[in-house]
Coordinates of C-alpha atoms and ligand atoms in Angstrom, one line a residue:
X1 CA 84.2 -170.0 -76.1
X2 CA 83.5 -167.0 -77.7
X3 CA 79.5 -165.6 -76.8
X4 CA 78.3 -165.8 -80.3
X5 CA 79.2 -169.4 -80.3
X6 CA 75.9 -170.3 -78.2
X7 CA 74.0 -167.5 -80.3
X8 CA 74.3 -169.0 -83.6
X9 CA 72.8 -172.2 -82.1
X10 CA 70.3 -170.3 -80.5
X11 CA 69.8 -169.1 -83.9
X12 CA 69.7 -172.6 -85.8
X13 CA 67.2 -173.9 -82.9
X14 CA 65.0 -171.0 -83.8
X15 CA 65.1 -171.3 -87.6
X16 CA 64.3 -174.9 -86.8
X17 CA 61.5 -173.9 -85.0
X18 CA 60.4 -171.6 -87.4
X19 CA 60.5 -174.0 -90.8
X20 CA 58.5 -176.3 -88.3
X21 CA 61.3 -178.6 -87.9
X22 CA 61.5 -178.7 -84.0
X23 CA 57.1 -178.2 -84.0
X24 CA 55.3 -176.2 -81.6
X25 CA 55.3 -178.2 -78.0
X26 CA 57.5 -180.6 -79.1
X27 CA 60.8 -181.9 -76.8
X28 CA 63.8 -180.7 -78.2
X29 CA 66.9 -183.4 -78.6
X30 CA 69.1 -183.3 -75.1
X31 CA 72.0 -181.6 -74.6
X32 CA 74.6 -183.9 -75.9
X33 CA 72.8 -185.5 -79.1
X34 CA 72.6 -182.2 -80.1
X35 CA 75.6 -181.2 -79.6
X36 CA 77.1 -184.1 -81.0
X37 CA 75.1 -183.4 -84.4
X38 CA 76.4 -179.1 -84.0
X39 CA 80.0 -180.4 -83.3
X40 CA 80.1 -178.6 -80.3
X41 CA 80.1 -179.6 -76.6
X42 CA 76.7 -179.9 -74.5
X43 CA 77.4 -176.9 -72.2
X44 CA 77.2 -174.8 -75.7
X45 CA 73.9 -176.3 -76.3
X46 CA 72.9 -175.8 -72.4
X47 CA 73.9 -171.7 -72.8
X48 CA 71.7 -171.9 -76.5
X49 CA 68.7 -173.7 -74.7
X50 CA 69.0 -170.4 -71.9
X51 CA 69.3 -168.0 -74.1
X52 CA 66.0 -169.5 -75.7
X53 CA 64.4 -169.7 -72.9
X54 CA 64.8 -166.4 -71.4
X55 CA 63.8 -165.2 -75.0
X56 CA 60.6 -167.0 -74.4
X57 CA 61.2 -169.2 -77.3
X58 CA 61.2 -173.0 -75.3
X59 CA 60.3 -174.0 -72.1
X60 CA 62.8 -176.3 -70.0
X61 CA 61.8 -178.5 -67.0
X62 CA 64.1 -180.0 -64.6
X63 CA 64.4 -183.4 -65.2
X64 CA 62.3 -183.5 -68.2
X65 CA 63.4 -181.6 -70.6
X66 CA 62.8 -178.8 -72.7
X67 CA 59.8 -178.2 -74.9
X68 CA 59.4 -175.5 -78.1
X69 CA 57.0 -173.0 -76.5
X70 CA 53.1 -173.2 -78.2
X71 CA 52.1 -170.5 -80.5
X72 CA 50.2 -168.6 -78.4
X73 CA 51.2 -167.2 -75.0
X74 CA 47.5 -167.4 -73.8
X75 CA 49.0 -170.9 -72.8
X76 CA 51.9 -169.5 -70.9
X77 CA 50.1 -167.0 -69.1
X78 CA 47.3 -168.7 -67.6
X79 CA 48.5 -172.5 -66.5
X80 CA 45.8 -174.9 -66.3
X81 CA 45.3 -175.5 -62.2
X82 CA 45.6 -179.6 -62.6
X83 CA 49.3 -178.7 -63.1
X84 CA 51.8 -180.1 -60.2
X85 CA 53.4 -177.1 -59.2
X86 CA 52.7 -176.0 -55.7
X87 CA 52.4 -172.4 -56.1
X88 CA 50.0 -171.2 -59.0
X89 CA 50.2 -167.3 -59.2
X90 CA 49.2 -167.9 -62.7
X91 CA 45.3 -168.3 -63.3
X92 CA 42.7 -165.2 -62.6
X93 CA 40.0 -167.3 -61.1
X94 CA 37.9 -166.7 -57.9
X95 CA 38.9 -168.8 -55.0
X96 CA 36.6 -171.6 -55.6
X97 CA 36.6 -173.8 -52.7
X98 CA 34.9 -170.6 -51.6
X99 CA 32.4 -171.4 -54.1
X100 CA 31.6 -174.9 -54.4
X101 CA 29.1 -175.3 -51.9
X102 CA 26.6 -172.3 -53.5
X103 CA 27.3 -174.1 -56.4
X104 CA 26.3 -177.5 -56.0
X105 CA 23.3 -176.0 -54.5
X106 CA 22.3 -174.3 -57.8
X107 CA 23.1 -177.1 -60.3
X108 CA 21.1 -179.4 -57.7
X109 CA 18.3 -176.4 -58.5
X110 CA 19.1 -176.4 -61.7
X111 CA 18.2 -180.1 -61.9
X112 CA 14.7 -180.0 -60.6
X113 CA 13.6 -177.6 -63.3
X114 CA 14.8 -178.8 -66.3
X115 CA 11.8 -179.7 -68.2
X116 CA 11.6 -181.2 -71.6
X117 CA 11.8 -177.8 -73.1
X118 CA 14.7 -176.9 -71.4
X119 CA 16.6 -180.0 -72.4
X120 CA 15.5 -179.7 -76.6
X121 CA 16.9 -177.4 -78.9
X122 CA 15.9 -173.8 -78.1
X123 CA 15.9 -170.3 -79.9
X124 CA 19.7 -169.4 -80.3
X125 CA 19.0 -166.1 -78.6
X126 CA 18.3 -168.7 -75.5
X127 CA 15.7 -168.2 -72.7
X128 CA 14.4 -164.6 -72.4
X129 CA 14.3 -165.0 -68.1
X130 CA 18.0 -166.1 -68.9
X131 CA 18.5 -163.1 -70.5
X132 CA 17.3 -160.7 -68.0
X133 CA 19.6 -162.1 -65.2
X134 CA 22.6 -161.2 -67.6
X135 CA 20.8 -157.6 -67.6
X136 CA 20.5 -157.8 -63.7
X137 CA 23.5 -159.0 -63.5
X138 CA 25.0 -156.1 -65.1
X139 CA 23.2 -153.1 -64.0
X140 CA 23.5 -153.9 -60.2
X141 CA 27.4 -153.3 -61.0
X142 CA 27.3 -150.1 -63.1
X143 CA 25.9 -150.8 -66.5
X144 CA 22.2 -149.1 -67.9
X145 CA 19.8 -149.6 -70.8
X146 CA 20.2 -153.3 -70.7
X147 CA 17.1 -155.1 -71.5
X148 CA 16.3 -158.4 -72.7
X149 CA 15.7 -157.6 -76.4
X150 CA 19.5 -156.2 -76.3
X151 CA 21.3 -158.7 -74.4
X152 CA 22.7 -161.6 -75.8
X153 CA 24.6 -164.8 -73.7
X154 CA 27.9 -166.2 -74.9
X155 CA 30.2 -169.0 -73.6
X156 CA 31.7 -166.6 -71.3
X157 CA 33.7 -163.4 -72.0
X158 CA 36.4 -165.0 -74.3
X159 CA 33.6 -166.4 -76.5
X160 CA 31.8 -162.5 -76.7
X161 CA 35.1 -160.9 -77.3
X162 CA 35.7 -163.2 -80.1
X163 CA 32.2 -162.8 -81.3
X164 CA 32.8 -159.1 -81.4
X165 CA 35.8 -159.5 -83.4
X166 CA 34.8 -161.7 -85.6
X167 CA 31.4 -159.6 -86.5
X168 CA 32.8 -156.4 -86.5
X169 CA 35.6 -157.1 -88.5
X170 CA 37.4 -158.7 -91.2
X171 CA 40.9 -160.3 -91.7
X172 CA 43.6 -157.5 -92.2
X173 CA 41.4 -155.3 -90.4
X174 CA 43.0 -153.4 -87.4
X175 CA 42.1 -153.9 -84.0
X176 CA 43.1 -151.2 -81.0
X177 CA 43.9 -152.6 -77.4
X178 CA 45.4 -151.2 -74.7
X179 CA 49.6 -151.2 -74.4
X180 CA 49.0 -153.9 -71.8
X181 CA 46.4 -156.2 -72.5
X182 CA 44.8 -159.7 -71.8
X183 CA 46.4 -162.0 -74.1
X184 CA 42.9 -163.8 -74.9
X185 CA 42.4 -160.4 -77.4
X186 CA 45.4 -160.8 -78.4
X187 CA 45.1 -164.7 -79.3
X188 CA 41.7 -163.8 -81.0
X189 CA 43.8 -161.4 -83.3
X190 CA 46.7 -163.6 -84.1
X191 CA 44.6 -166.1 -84.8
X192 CA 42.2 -164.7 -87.2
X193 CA 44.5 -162.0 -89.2
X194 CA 43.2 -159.1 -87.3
X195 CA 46.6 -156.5 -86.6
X196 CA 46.7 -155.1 -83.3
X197 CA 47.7 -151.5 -82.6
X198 CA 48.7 -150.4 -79.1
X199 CA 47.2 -146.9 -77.1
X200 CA 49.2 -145.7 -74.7
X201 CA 48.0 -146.2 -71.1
X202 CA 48.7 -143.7 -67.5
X203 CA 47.6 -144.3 -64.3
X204 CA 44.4 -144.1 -65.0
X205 CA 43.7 -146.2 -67.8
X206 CA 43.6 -145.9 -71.5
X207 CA 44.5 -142.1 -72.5
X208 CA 41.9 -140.7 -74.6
X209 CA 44.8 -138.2 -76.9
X210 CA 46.2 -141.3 -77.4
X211 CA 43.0 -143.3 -78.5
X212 CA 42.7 -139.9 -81.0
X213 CA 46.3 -140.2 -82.4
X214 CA 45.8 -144.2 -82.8
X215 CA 42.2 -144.0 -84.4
X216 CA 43.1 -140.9 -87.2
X217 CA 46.6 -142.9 -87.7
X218 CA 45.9 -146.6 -87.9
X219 CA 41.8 -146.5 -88.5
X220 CA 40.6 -149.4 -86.3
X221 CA 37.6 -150.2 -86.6
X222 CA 37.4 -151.3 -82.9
X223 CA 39.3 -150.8 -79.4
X224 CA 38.9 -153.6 -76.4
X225 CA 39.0 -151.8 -72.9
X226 CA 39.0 -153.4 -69.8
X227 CA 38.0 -150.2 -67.7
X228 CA 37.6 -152.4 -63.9
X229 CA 40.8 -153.7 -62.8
X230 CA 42.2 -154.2 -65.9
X231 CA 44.0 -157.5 -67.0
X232 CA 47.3 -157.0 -66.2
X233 CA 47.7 -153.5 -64.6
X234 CA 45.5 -153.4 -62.0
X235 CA 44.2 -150.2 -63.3
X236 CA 40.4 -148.9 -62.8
X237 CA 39.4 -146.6 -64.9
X238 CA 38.2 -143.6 -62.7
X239 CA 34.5 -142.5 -64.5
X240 CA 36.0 -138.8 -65.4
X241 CA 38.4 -140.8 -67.8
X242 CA 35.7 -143.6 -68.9
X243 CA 33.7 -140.1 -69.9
X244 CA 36.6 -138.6 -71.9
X245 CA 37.4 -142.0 -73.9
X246 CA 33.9 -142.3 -74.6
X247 CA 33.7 -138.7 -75.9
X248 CA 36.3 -139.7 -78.5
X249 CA 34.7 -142.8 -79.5
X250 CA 31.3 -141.1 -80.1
X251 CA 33.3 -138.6 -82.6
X252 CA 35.1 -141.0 -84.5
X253 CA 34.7 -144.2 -86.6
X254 CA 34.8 -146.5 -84.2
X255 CA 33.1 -149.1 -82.0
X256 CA 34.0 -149.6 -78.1
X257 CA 34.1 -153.3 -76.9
X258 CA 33.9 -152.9 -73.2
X259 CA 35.0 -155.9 -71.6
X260 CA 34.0 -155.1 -68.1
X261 CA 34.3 -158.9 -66.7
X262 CA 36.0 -157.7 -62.9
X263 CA 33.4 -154.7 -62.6
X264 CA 31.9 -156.8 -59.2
X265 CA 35.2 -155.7 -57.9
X266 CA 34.9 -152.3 -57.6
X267 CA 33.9 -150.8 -54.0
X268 CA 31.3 -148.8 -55.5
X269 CA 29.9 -149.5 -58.9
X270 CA 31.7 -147.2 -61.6
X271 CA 29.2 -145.9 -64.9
X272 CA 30.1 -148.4 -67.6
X273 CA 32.0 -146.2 -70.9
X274 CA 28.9 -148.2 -72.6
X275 CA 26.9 -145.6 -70.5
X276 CA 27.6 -142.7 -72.4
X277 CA 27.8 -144.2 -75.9
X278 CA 25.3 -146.9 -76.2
X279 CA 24.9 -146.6 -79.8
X280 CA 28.7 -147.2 -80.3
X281 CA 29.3 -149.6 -77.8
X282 CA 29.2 -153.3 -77.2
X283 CA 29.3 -154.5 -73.6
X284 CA 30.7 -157.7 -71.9
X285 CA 29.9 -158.8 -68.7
X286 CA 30.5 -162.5 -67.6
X287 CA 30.3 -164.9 -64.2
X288 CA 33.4 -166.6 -64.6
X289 CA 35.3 -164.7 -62.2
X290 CA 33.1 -163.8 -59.2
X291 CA 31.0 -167.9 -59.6
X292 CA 33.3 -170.2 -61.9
X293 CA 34.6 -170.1 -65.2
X294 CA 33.6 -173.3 -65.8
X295 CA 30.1 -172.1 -65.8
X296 CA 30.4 -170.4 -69.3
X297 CA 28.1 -167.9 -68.3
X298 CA 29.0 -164.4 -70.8
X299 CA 26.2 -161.6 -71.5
X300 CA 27.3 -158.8 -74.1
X301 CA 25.0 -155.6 -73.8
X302 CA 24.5 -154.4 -77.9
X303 CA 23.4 -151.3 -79.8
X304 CA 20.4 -152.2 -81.0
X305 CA 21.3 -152.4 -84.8
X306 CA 23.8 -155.0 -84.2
X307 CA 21.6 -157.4 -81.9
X308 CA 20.5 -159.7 -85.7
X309 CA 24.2 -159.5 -86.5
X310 CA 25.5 -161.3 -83.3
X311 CA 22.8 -163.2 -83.4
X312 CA 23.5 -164.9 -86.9
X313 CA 27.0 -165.6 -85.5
X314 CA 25.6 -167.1 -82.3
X315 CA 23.5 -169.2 -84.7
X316 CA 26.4 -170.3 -87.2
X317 CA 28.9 -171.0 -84.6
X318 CA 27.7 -172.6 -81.6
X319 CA 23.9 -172.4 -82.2
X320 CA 23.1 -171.4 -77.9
X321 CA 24.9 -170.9 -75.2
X322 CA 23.8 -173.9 -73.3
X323 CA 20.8 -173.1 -70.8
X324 CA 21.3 -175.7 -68.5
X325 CA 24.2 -173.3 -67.4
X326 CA 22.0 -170.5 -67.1
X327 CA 19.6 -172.4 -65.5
X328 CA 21.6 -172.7 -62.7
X329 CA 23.5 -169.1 -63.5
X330 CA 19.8 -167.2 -63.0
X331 CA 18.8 -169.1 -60.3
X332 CA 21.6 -167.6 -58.2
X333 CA 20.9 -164.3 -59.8
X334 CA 17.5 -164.5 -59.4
X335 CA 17.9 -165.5 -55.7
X336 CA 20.6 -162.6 -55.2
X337 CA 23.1 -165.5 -53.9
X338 CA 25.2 -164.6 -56.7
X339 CA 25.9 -160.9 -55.7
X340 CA 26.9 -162.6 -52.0
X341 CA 29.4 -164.8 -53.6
X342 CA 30.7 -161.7 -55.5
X343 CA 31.1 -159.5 -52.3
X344 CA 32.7 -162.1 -50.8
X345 CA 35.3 -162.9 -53.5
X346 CA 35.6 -158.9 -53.3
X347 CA 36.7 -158.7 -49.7
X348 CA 38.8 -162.3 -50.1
X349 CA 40.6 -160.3 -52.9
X350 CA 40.7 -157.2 -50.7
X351 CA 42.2 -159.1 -47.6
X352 CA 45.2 -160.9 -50.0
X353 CA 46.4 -158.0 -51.6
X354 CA 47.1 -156.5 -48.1
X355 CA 48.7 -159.5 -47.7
X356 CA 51.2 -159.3 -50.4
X357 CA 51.7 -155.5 -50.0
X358 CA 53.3 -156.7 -46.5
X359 CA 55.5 -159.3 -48.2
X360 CA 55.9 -157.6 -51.2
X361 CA 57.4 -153.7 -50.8
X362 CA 58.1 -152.9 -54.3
X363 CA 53.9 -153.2 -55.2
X364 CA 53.3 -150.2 -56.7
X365 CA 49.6 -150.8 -58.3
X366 CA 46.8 -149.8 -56.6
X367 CA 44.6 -152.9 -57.4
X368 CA 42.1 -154.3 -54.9
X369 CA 41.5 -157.3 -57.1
X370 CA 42.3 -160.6 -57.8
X371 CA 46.0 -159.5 -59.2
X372 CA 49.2 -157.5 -59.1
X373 CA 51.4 -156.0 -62.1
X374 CA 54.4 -156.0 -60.4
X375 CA 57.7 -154.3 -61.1
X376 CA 60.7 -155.8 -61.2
X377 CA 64.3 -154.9 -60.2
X378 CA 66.8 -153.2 -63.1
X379 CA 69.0 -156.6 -62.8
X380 CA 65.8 -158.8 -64.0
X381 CA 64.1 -159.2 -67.2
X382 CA 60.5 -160.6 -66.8
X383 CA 61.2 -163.6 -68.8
X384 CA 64.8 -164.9 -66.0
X385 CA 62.6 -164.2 -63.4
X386 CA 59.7 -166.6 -64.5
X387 CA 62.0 -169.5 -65.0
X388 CA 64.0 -168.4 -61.8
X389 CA 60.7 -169.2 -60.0
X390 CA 59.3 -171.8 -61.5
X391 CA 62.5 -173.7 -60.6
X392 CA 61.2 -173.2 -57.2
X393 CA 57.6 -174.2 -58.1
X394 CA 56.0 -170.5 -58.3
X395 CA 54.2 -170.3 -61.6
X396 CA 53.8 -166.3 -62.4
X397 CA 53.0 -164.4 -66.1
X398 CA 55.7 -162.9 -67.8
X399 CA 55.0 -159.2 -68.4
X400 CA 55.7 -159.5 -72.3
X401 CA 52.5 -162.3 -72.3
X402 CA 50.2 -159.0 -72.3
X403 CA 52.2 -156.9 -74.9
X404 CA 51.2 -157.4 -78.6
X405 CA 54.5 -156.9 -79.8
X406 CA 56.2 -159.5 -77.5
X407 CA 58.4 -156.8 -76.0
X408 CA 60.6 -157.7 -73.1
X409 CA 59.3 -156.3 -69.7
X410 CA 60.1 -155.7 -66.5
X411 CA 56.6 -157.0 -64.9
X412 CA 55.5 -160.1 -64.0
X413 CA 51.7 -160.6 -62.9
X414 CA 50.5 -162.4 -59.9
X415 CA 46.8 -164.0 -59.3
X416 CA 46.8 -163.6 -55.9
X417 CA 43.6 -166.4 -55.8
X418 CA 43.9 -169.4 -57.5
X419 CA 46.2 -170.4 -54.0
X420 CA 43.7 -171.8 -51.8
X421 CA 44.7 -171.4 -48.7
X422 CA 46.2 -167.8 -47.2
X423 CA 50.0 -170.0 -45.5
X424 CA 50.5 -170.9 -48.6
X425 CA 50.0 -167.8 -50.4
X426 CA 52.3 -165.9 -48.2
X427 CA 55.0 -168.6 -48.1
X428 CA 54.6 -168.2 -52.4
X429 CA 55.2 -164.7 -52.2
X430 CA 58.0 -165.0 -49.3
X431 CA 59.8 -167.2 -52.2
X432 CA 59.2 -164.3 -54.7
X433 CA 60.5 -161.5 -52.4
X434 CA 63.7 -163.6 -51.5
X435 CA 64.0 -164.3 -55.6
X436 CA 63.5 -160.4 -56.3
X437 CA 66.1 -159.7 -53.3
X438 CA 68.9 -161.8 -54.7
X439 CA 71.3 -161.1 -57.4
X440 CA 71.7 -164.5 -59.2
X441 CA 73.1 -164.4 -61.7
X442 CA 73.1 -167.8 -63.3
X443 CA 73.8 -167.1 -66.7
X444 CA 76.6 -164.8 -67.9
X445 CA 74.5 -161.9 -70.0
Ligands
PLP501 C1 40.1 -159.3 -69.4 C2 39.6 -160.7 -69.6 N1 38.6 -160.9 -70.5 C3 38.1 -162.1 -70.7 C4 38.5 -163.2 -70.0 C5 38.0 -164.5 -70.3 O1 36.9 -164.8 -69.4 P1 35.9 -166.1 -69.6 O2 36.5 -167.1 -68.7 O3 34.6 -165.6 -69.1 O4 35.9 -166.4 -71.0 C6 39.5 -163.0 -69.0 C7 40.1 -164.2 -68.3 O5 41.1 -164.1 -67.6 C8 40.1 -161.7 -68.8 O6 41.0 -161.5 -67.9

């Protein structure tokens, strides 16, 4: 059988996918109805479901099936931790049986203060002690000029970055983001008719000629950053760099959204970019990774002028962030139990990358937190060696999830702490190293 064979099926299975035929998530017909309704044999079918899948296009599951991939690969990237599989490299999370005991204490807290006011509808702009823990919060890892008439709290850091978004920009409008980036940005955009433009990226971050060239080219009218170990590189943005990018922002026509969510994990706290161009720049802290994401706890740090603006979207989409929450969120602020749990999620962090740089050689990043952008061998492409290792129950990112283009890559990222416990960590990463050591070749292209 000729190759193309296989590809033009591959190509009918897409354009069904595409005129919403086969719908997004759905389970695609098996093998040999299919290939009894293509005239062809179910092997054909078998080689066009591969090529799909490698292409990122469907999902297939031993014994189950296969599935058309969703829309979005903010679902691939990050798998939901109720999921079976017995090694979840997948989700950037904080190792939380670390956590749960601090935490039941504050929601137990949390409890005995809630008061009738606390419990009724409140100003949008929530509870102004609330407030000033986000600013604490903040400024004991690098940020200034908070205070509680600029700070705002959000569902988290997905919630301010679509805020953001959303009140800075309109539909067709263009939106800069670094040439790796976390696909939550990048779902924000697809989603609401925002165009993404890339800037180019070294060793130490986001390069500020590049920033110049994309701004005077494509006019965006905002750029994300992650300057702390940046979502997926690794990369921290040294503060000569964060002082060079912020120099370009302050000359041009455009605002900085600072999404500084793993600042608690540098060593020493780094000056925020929001530092040196306050009046250009909005600034997003959140708890979700050093307490629990399912807190919801997000603070942005605003120029003054835009502080009504947000506020009226707060209002019109989700009235408050809820204060029970951040009852319990600036009690262990408040208490400074919160900056324990961080340090302690810092050095777990710190402990488990030396871990995988021991069973994992090729690590080239330099990252000390939670995850690792790793390279992968000229005979893989990212997407073979995700399925490769989920067929041996390792869940890991595909380097294209964090390119806006889609393009193929030769990265995978690995959370090194959504694992619970440290023998099962290393026997996940000894099944990695064995799977970037071999040469299968299980599919003939
Ligand atoms: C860079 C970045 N920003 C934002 C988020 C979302 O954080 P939250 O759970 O606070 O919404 C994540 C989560 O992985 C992230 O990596």
């Amino acid at each position: 059988m000729s190759s193309s064979k296989f590809s033009k099926i591959a190509q009918i299975i897409e354009e069904r996918i595409e005129n919403g035929e086969y719908l997004l998530n759905s389970k695609l017909p098996t093998h040999r109805v299919l290939a009894d309704e293509l005239n062809t044999t179910p092997v054909t079918i078998a080689k066009a479901y591969k090529l799909l899948s490698n292409k990122g296009k469907i999902e297939s599951f031993v014994g189950r099936g296969s599935f058309v991939c969703g829309e979005s690969n903010l679902n691939s990237a990050i798998k939901a931790s109720e999921m079976e599989e017995t090694f979840n490299f997948s989700i950037l999370q904080p190792c939380l049986y670390k956590n749960v005991v601090p935490l039941q204490k504050a929601y137990q807290v949390a409890s005995e203060k809630l008061t009738a006011s606390l419990i009724g509808y409140t100003e949008h702009t929530g509870h102004e002690n609330h407030r000033e823990a986000g600013v604490a919060w903040a400024k004991y890892f690098g940020l200034t000029g908070g205070s509680v008439d600029n700070t705002l709290l959000t569902n988290g850091a997905q919630h301010a970055l679509s805020l953001l978004i959303h009140a800075l920009t309109k539909p067709g409008d263009t939106i800069a983001v670094e040439e790796k980036t976390y696909p939550g940005t990048l779902a924000i955009a697809s989603l609401s008719g925002r165009k993404v433009v890339k800037v180019s990226m070294d060793e130490h971050g986001v390069s500020p000629e590049a920033l110049e060239l994309v701004i005077d080219e494509w006019k965006p009218k905002l750029v994300v950053i992650v300057p702390s170990h940046q979502n997926p590189t690794g990369i921290t943005m040294p503060e000569v760099r964060r002082r060079k990018v912020a120099e370009v922002i302050k000359r041009k026509d455009i605002w900085l959204v600072e999404d500084d969510i793993y600042c608690f994990l540098d060593e020493r706290p780094i000056p925020a970019i929001s530092n040196f161009i306050p009046e250009k720049a909005f600034h997003i802290s959140a708890l979700s990774k050093a307490l629990s994401p399912a807190m919801r706890c997000g603070y942005i740090k605003a120029p003054e002028s835009h502080v009504e603006l947000l506020n009226a979207h707060i209002r019109a989409n989700i009235w408050l962030s809820p204060p029970i929450n951040y009852i319990a969120a600036t009690y262990l602020i408040e208490s400074g139990e919160a900056f324990k749990i961080a340090e302690q999620q810092r050095k777990t962090a710190f402990e488990r990358q030396t871990i995988a740089r021991k069973i994992l050689p090729t690590i080239q990043c330099r990252s000390t937190g939670y995850h690792i952008w790793l390279p992968l061998p000229l005979h893989w492409t990212s997407e073979r060696f995700v399925a490769e290792a989920k067929n041996r129950h390792v869940i890991i990112s595909s380097g294209s999830y964090f390119d806006a283009t889609g393009h193929e890559s030769r990265h995978v990222r690995l959370s090194l702490m959504s694992i619970s416990s440290e023998a099962q960590l290393e026997e996940g990463l000894r099944i990695l190293q064995n799977l970037l050591e071999s040469k299968i070749t299980t599919f003939p292209f």
